[in-house]
Tab-separated table of C-alpha atoms in Angstrom:
chain	number	residue	atom	x	y	z
A	24	MET	CA	-0.275	-0.278	-0.100
A	25	PRO	CA	2.731	2.390	1.087
A	26	PRO	CA	4.275	2.362	-2.650
A	27	ASN	CA	0.859	2.679	-3.918
A	28	GLY	CA	0.279	5.480	-2.449
A	29	MET	CA	3.271	7.339	-3.107
A	30	SER	CA	2.977	5.945	-6.007
A	31	MET	CA	-0.364	7.750	-6.650
A	32	GLN	CA	0.705	11.026	-4.165
A	33	HIS	CA	3.064	11.626	-6.584
A	34	GLN	CA	1.248	11.202	-9.793
A	35	HIS	CA	-1.146	13.873	-8.027
A	36	HIS	CA	1.870	16.332	-8.191
A	37	GLN	CA	3.483	16.434	-11.064
A	38	PRO	CA	4.998	19.723	-12.197
A	39	PRO	CA	3.197	20.688	-15.180
A	40	PRO	CA	4.530	20.202	-18.541
A	41	PRO	CA	7.531	22.562	-19.714
A	42	PRO	CA	5.970	25.759	-22.087
A	43	PRO	CA	6.687	25.063	-25.165
A	44	ALA	CA	9.371	26.416	-26.560
A	45	GLN	CA	8.973	30.095	-28.454
A	46	ALA	CA	10.462	30.935	-31.776
A	47	PRO	CA	14.533	32.392	-31.781
A	48	VAL	CA	14.659	36.056	-32.827
A	49	PRO	CA	14.328	36.538	-36.090
A	50	ALA	CA	17.940	37.348	-38.165
A	51	SER	CA	18.912	41.355	-39.173
A	52	ILE	CA	20.259	42.108	-41.916
A	53	SER	CA	23.521	44.137	-41.533
A	54	LYS	CA	25.294	45.147	-44.819
A	55	THR	CA	28.678	46.892	-46.168
A	56	ASP	CA	28.196	50.190	-48.938
A	57	ASP	CA	30.366	51.073	-51.419
A	58	LEU	CA	32.106	53.829	-49.056
A	59	GLY	CA	33.048	51.446	-46.837
A	60	ARG	CA	30.518	52.018	-43.600
A	61	LYS	CA	28.648	49.115	-42.131
A	62	TYR	CA	24.655	49.672	-41.774
A	63	GLU	CA	22.364	48.179	-38.911
A	64	LEU	CA	18.568	49.317	-37.663
A	65	VAL	CA	18.630	49.268	-33.949
A	66	VAL	CA	14.729	48.680	-32.232
A	67	VAL	CA	14.869	50.930	-29.135
A	68	GLN	CA	11.367	51.418	-28.591
A	69	GLN	CA	9.508	48.274	-29.261
A	70	PRO	CA	5.958	47.780	-30.436
A	71	GLN	CA	3.588	46.152	-27.327
A	72	ARG	CA	0.364	47.088	-27.751
A	73	ALA	CA	-2.997	47.998	-30.728
A	74	ARG	CA	-6.208	48.373	-30.539
A	75	MET	CA	-7.032	46.086	-33.744
A	76	CYS	CA	-9.059	49.032	-36.461
A	77	GLY	CA	-10.760	47.007	-38.705
A	78	PHE	CA	-11.583	47.696	-41.902
A	79	GLY	CA	-13.154	50.879	-41.808
A	80	ASP	CA	-10.051	53.953	-41.374
A	81	LYS	CA	-12.785	56.193	-39.026
A	82	ASP	CA	-11.383	54.780	-36.018
A	83	ARG	CA	-7.705	54.161	-36.157
A	84	ARG	CA	-5.676	53.573	-33.575
A	85	PRO	CA	-1.903	53.334	-34.103
A	86	ILE	CA	0.323	50.748	-32.314
A	87	THR	CA	1.659	51.689	-28.753
A	88	PRO	CA	4.262	52.698	-27.971
A	89	PRO	CA	5.986	54.314	-31.519
A	90	PRO	CA	8.388	51.634	-32.859
A	91	CYS	CA	11.476	54.115	-32.848
A	92	ILE	CA	14.300	52.649	-34.702
A	93	LYS	CA	18.062	53.836	-34.428
A	94	VAL	CA	20.074	53.761	-37.220
A	95	VAL	CA	23.992	52.585	-35.927
A	96	VAL	CA	26.850	53.166	-39.192
A	97	ARG	CA	29.927	51.932	-38.175
A	98	ASP	CA	33.315	51.601	-40.441
A	99	ALA	CA	32.988	48.509	-41.515
A	100	LYS	CA	37.301	47.591	-41.004
A	101	THR	CA	37.021	49.648	-38.045
A	102	GLY	CA	34.107	49.007	-36.815
A	103	GLN	CA	34.123	52.500	-35.226
A	104	GLU	CA	30.893	53.869	-34.782
A	105	ILE	CA	30.193	56.937	-37.195
A	106	ASN	CA	29.299	60.559	-35.585
A	107	PRO	CA	25.955	61.320	-36.380
A	108	ASN	CA	26.532	64.372	-37.441
A	109	ASP	CA	28.701	63.170	-39.899
A	110	ILE	CA	26.276	61.046	-41.962
A	111	ASP	CA	24.264	62.383	-44.492
A	112	SER	CA	21.244	60.876	-43.804
A	113	ALA	CA	19.428	63.677	-46.773
A	114	HIS	CA	18.550	59.769	-48.317
A	115	TYR	CA	17.422	57.104	-45.761
A	116	ILE	CA	14.442	55.083	-45.817
A	117	ILE	CA	13.152	52.335	-43.768
A	118	GLN	CA	9.556	50.472	-44.950
A	119	VAL	CA	7.407	48.687	-42.024
A	120	ASP	CA	5.802	45.032	-42.982
A	121	LEU	CA	3.709	43.097	-40.806
A	122	TRP	CA	5.594	39.276	-40.093
A	123	SER	CA	4.163	36.474	-38.344
A	124	GLU	CA	4.806	36.414	-34.609
A	125	ASP	CA	8.018	33.615	-35.203
A	126	GLY	CA	9.105	35.079	-38.392
A	127	THR	CA	8.442	33.253	-41.028
A	128	GLN	CA	5.629	34.324	-42.808
A	129	GLU	CA	5.032	38.351	-44.005
A	130	VAL	CA	1.809	38.818	-43.627
A	131	ASN	CA	0.810	42.236	-44.970
A	132	LEU	CA	-2.202	41.068	-47.077
A	133	VAL	CA	-5.117	40.032	-44.795
A	134	ARG	CA	-8.731	38.225	-46.616
A	135	HIS	CA	-12.037	38.975	-45.921
A	136	SER	CA	-15.211	37.832	-47.109
A	137	SER	CA	-18.611	39.795	-45.709
A	138	ASN	CA	-19.972	36.950	-44.741
A	139	THR	CA	-17.895	36.465	-42.320
A	140	ALA	CA	-19.454	36.458	-38.978
A	141	SER	CA	-16.081	37.916	-37.060
A	142	ILE	CA	-13.242	39.661	-37.813
A	143	SER	CA	-10.962	37.726	-35.763
A	144	THR	CA	-12.064	34.577	-38.730
A	145	THR	CA	-9.996	36.082	-41.070
A	146	GLN	CA	-7.167	35.369	-42.660
A	147	PRO	CA	-3.675	36.826	-42.985
A	148	TYR	CA	-1.485	36.347	-46.335
A	149	SER	CA	1.877	37.402	-48.191
A	150	TYR	CA	2.352	38.498	-51.214
A	151	THR	CA	3.659	35.962	-52.618
A	152	ALA	CA	1.359	33.150	-50.924
A	153	LEU	CA	-1.668	35.359	-52.877
A	154	ARG	CA	0.568	34.708	-56.040
A	155	GLU	CA	0.847	31.716	-55.537
A	156	ASP	CA	-2.197	30.498	-54.871
A	157	PRO	CA	-3.801	28.257	-57.089
A	158	MET	CA	-7.427	29.462	-55.745
A	159	ASN	CA	-6.684	33.116	-56.592
A	160	PRO	CA	-4.798	32.718	-60.103
A	161	PRO	CA	-2.977	36.096	-60.272
A	162	PRO	CA	-4.982	39.605	-61.573
A	163	ALA	CA	-5.393	39.738	-65.636
A	164	GLN	CA	-3.164	42.962	-65.535
A	165	PRO	CA	0.704	42.705	-64.002
A	166	TYR	CA	1.338	43.338	-60.404
A	167	GLN	CA	3.470	46.592	-61.550
A	168	GLU	CA	0.235	48.404	-63.305
A	169	MET	CA	-1.414	48.001	-60.500
A	170	GLN	CA	-1.939	50.947	-57.864
A	171	PRO	CA	1.548	50.808	-55.930
A	172	TYR	CA	1.170	49.090	-51.905
A	173	GLY	CA	1.514	52.265	-49.580
A	174	SER	CA	-0.294	54.718	-52.317
A	175	ALA	CA	-2.891	56.950	-51.824
A	176	PRO	CA	-6.578	55.484	-53.663
A	177	MET	CA	-7.227	57.306	-56.804
A	178	GLY	CA	-11.140	59.064	-57.744
A	179	TYR	CA	-12.814	58.359	-60.947
A	180	GLY	CA	-12.336	61.829	-61.881
A	181	GLN	CA	-8.541	61.945	-61.532
A	182	GLN	CA	-5.704	61.256	-64.156
A	183	PRO	CA	-3.303	58.000	-63.307
A	184	PRO	CA	0.523	58.882	-62.885
A	185	PRO	CA	2.739	59.074	-65.431
A	186	PRO	CA	4.331	55.628	-66.034
A	187	GLN	CA	7.848	55.302	-64.121
A	188	PRO	CA	10.455	54.467	-65.890
A	189	GLN	CA	12.029	50.847	-65.075
A	190	GLN	CA	15.548	52.628	-64.117
A	191	HIS	CA	13.226	53.676	-60.900
A	192	MET	CA	12.877	50.199	-59.371
A	193	MET	CA	14.672	49.360	-57.138
A	194	PRO	CA	14.967	46.549	-55.553
A	195	GLY	CA	16.791	45.420	-52.241
A	196	TYR	CA	20.334	43.521	-52.020
A	197	GLY	CA	20.340	40.104	-53.550
A	198	MET	CA	16.649	39.974	-53.516
A	199	ALA	CA	15.560	36.982	-56.396
A	200	ALA	CA	12.714	36.887	-58.267
A	201	GLY	CA	9.754	35.697	-55.515
A	202	SER	CA	11.771	36.574	-52.415
A	203	ASN	CA	9.351	38.884	-49.946
A	204	TYR	CA	11.574	41.470	-49.806
A	205	PRO	CA	9.973	44.506	-50.816
A	206	GLN	CA	10.755	47.166	-54.222
A	207	TYR	CA	11.470	51.066	-53.666
A	208	GLN	CA	9.546	52.547	-56.705
A	209	SER	CA	11.265	56.754	-55.946
A	210	THR	CA	8.436	59.158	-56.862
A	211	ASN	CA	9.337	62.576	-56.076
A	212	SER	CA	12.475	64.055	-55.632
A	213	ARG	CA	13.032	64.803	-52.247
A	214	PHE	CA	12.013	61.997	-51.247
A	215	ALA	CA	9.504	62.412	-48.325
A	216	PRO	CA	7.888	59.166	-46.771
A	217	ALA	CA	4.985	59.187	-49.037
A	218	THR	CA	7.276	57.104	-51.237
A	219	GLN	CA	5.800	54.088	-53.079
A	220	TYR	CA	7.230	50.459	-52.334
A	221	TYR	CA	6.193	47.688	-54.529
A	222	PRO	CA	6.779	43.666	-53.640
A	223	GLN	CA	8.849	42.311	-55.522
A	224	HIS	CA	7.224	38.400	-57.336
A	225	ALA	CA	8.966	38.143	-60.898
A	226	ASN	CA	11.114	39.775	-63.138
A	227	PRO	CA	9.538	43.678	-64.360
A	228	GLY	CA	7.132	42.758	-67.131
A	229	PRO	CA	6.733	46.355	-69.923
A	230	VAL	CA	6.156	49.809	-68.548
A	231	PRO	CA	2.326	49.728	-69.011
A	232	SER	CA	1.366	52.323	-71.271
A	233	GLN	CA	-1.475	55.172	-69.783
A	234	ALA	CA	-4.018	52.772	-71.019
A	235	ASP	CA	-3.216	50.254	-69.144
A	236	LEU	CA	-2.521	51.861	-65.992
A	237	ALA	CA	-6.444	53.813	-66.395
A	238	TYR	CA	-8.461	50.426	-66.727
A	239	GLY	CA	-6.207	49.052	-63.674
A	240	HIS	CA	-7.513	51.551	-61.968
A	241	ARG	CA	-11.019	51.439	-62.909
A	242	GLN	CA	-11.072	48.069	-62.309
A	243	SER	CA	-9.439	48.086	-59.156
A	244	LEU	CA	-12.127	50.203	-58.246
A	245	SER	CA	-14.994	48.406	-59.845
A	246	MET	CA	-13.654	45.330	-57.602
A	247	ALA	CA	-13.954	47.321	-54.863
A	248	ALA	CA	-17.172	48.200	-55.080
A	249	SER	CA	-18.270	45.220	-55.576
A	250	GLN	CA	-16.044	43.675	-51.961
A	251	PRO	CA	-16.637	40.117	-53.220
A	252	GLN	CA	-15.850	37.553	-51.324
A	253	GLY	CA	-11.964	37.000	-50.801
A	254	MET	CA	-11.023	40.598	-50.874
A	255	PHE	CA	-7.609	41.087	-50.198
A	256	THR	CA	-6.563	44.293	-48.657
A	257	ARG	CA	-4.212	45.338	-46.667
A	258	ASN	CA	-3.428	44.941	-42.784
A	259	ILE	CA	-1.066	47.315	-41.929
A	260	ILE	CA	-1.817	50.515	-42.467
A	261	GLY	CA	-1.482	54.190	-42.040
A	262	SER	CA	2.916	55.781	-42.469
A	263	VAL	CA	4.246	52.224	-43.707
A	264	SER	CA	7.755	54.231	-44.760
A	265	SER	CA	9.500	56.888	-43.592
A	266	SER	CA	12.797	59.378	-43.774
A	267	ALA	CA	14.802	59.402	-40.653
A	268	PHE	CA	15.391	62.538	-38.196
A	269	ARG	CA	18.957	63.483	-36.554
A	270	LEU	CA	17.204	63.555	-33.316
A	271	ASN	CA	18.688	63.984	-29.382
A	272	ASP	CA	18.047	60.957	-27.028
A	273	VAL	CA	16.457	61.246	-23.752
A	274	ASP	CA	20.588	61.035	-22.796
A	275	ASP	CA	21.334	63.664	-25.613
A	276	GLN	CA	23.160	61.247	-27.382
A	277	VAL	CA	21.892	62.558	-31.316
A	278	GLY	CA	21.346	59.683	-33.625
A	279	VAL	CA	19.394	59.289	-36.644
A	280	TRP	CA	15.919	57.958	-36.415
A	281	PHE	CA	13.103	57.212	-37.670
A	282	ILE	CA	9.629	57.558	-35.788
A	283	MET	CA	6.503	55.244	-36.642
A	284	GLN	CA	3.840	56.619	-35.204
A	285	ASP	CA	1.208	56.122	-37.675
A	286	LEU	CA	0.732	52.082	-38.430
A	287	SER	CA	-2.274	50.690	-37.229
A	288	VAL	CA	-3.282	46.445	-38.180
A	289	ARG	CA	-7.142	45.526	-39.075
A	290	THR	CA	-7.115	42.301	-37.602
A	291	GLU	CA	-6.110	41.007	-34.331
A	292	GLY	CA	-3.522	38.529	-32.974
A	293	HIS	CA	0.833	38.286	-32.380
A	294	PHE	CA	2.742	40.060	-34.796
A	295	ARG	CA	6.356	41.375	-35.527
A	296	LEU	CA	7.135	44.337	-37.544
A	297	ARG	CA	10.371	43.863	-39.625
A	298	PHE	CA	12.136	47.425	-40.645
A	299	SER	CA	14.177	47.736	-43.796
A	300	PHE	CA	16.581	50.161	-44.570
A	301	VAL	CA	17.652	51.563	-47.384
A	302	ASN	CA	20.319	54.372	-48.949
A	303	ILE	CA	18.267	56.287	-51.918
A	304	ALA	CA	21.176	58.827	-52.529
A	305	LYS	CA	23.208	58.876	-55.883
A	306	PRO	CA	26.066	56.207	-55.189
A	307	PRO	CA	29.788	57.355	-54.849
A	308	GLY	CA	31.238	57.970	-58.401
A	309	ALA	CA	27.460	57.649	-60.523
A	310	THR	CA	25.960	60.321	-63.167
A	311	ASN	CA	22.938	61.535	-63.666
A	312	PRO	CA	21.439	63.762	-66.970
A	313	ASN	CA	19.456	65.717	-65.154
A	314	GLY	CA	22.048	66.135	-62.229
A	315	SER	CA	19.453	64.924	-59.406
A	316	MET	CA	21.840	63.547	-56.029
A	317	VAL	CA	19.350	60.862	-56.473
A	318	ASN	CA	19.598	56.592	-56.881
A	319	GLN	CA	18.751	56.317	-60.799
A	320	HIS	CA	19.241	52.298	-60.328
A	321	LYS	CA	18.579	49.437	-57.874
A	322	ALA	CA	19.158	50.655	-54.053
A	323	PRO	CA	20.875	47.416	-51.236
A	324	ILE	CA	18.384	46.669	-48.222
A	325	LEU	CA	21.865	48.238	-46.295
A	326	ALA	CA	19.879	46.545	-42.487
A	327	ALA	CA	17.262	44.773	-41.402
A	328	THR	CA	15.714	43.906	-38.541
A	329	PHE	CA	12.775	42.547	-36.141
A	330	SER	CA	10.272	44.368	-33.762
A	331	ASP	CA	9.089	41.924	-30.524
A	332	ALA	CA	6.506	39.714	-31.331
A	333	PHE	CA	3.861	42.333	-29.962
A	334	GLN	CA	0.063	41.839	-29.313
A	335	VAL	CA	-3.569	43.018	-31.058
A	336	TYR	CA	-6.424	42.919	-29.462
A	337	SER	CA	-10.394	43.443	-30.050
A	338	ALA	CA	-12.247	46.943	-29.210
A	339	LYS	CA	-13.521	45.283	-25.993
A	340	LYS	CA	-10.096	43.051	-25.103
A	341	PHE	CA	-7.858	45.852	-25.138
A	342	PRO	CA	-6.481	47.628	-21.413
A	343	GLY	CA	-5.378	50.947	-23.202
A	344	VAL	CA	-2.653	52.574	-24.955
A	345	CYS	CA	0.321	52.178	-23.083
A	346	GLU	CA	1.583	55.313	-20.946
A	347	SER	CA	4.055	58.011	-23.126
A	348	THR	CA	7.513	56.694	-22.844
A	349	PRO	CA	10.269	59.775	-21.748
A	350	LEU	CA	11.658	59.355	-25.744
A	351	SER	CA	7.994	59.756	-26.649
A	352	LYS	CA	7.897	62.947	-24.670
A	353	CYS	CA	11.760	63.843	-25.807
A	354	PHE	CA	11.184	62.965	-29.313
A	355	ALA	CA	8.156	64.975	-28.853
A	356	THR	CA	9.696	67.871	-27.548
A	357	GLN	CA	11.899	68.336	-30.863
A	358	GLY	CA	9.443	68.411	-33.263
A	359	ILE	CA	8.268	65.337	-34.129
A	360	LYS	CA	4.376	64.356	-33.971
A	361	ILE	CA	4.512	62.122	-31.086
A	362	PRO	CA	0.774	61.441	-29.455
A	363	ILE	CA	1.539	62.091	-25.686
A	364	ARG	CA	-1.112	61.117	-23.217
A	365	LYS	CA	-1.976	64.402	-21.308
A	366	GLU	CA	-1.149	64.656	-17.394
A	367	GLY	CA	-3.244	63.398	-15.056
A	368	ALA	CA	-5.019	61.285	-17.484
A	369	ALA	CA	-7.263	58.693	-15.651
A	370	ASP	CA	-6.092	54.843	-15.626
A	371	GLY	CA	-7.603	52.018	-16.664
A	372	LYS	CA	-9.494	53.405	-19.535
A	373	LYS	CA	-11.246	50.368	-21.229
A	374	GLY	CA	-11.438	50.241	-25.116
A	375	GLY	CA	-8.400	52.470	-25.872
A	376	ASP	CA	-10.124	55.795	-26.013
A	377	ASP	CA	-7.448	57.345	-27.110
A	378	ASP	CA	-9.300	61.239	-26.242
A	379	ASP	CA	-6.935	62.370	-22.895
A	380	GLU	CA	-4.395	61.905	-25.810
A	381	ALA	CA	-2.610	65.187	-28.125
A	382	TYR	CA	-0.216	65.712	-30.909
A	383	GLN	CA	2.582	67.817	-28.678
């Protein structure tokens, strides 16, 4: 009896099984340019949580706290960090993509049906998966003829922009056809955050004509109006690209920063953000006929990294926006439009009400 009793007691008090192993942090990319400078992205302020915004854009809540990414530039030979004041960051650009929690799949797109009972049942998709899905054949128009990811919608009365020369397409460093990495297409000489980005899935086709572009836009607008079953839309919305800022941190140390304060996610779940960095300045020794200081050909992805995993909640489960961090307040005082919570705001507000926030 005692042995059996001991055995039963031992069975009742067995320790719980160990938690499942956490997925390793996805690898970062750090490359060296033609000037012998090596670039690294450091996510100093990580995203923590967000309230899902669904398929409407009227009540969109940003990810909090806003991700803040620092660019560290070093001499490739010595490893010594280069003074940010000696760096020309006027043509630095960052692009943000939404990835799965384990960092194995890009999920920029979400599939939504008008008959779906709940937004939580929607299915995220990557561009590559969409193109390779036999149940969803590619559209008749080449992808390059469709409206670029990240661009503003076009009304019926607007004329489409003139087609961009193919040499402006700037795919990432070493990216083969079919990869998940984006291509970059410049649309203006100042390269403000409105820069457009094309995902790369195949070799670029011929430059479309004005008529093709107009037809493609009309077709896209017609499809959006009819809301067919299985419609794909962007899962991450807002300002998915940004130029760099030279800012001082809380220790009054100058650095080159990207502030991503306007990112929202449509569906609930656990995700990561992937940040890709390019310098679209004219390469050393290159000459442009128009005297432009911008790269007229391909620009490599010089650095890329992932954020920590964060959670997107439904409106009912959302615990509220994060408190404004010292870093956010520091950047707000330098002119960056970051929503800062007012002093003395009530704690524990449910539903993510942002009435106690204001841009400073």
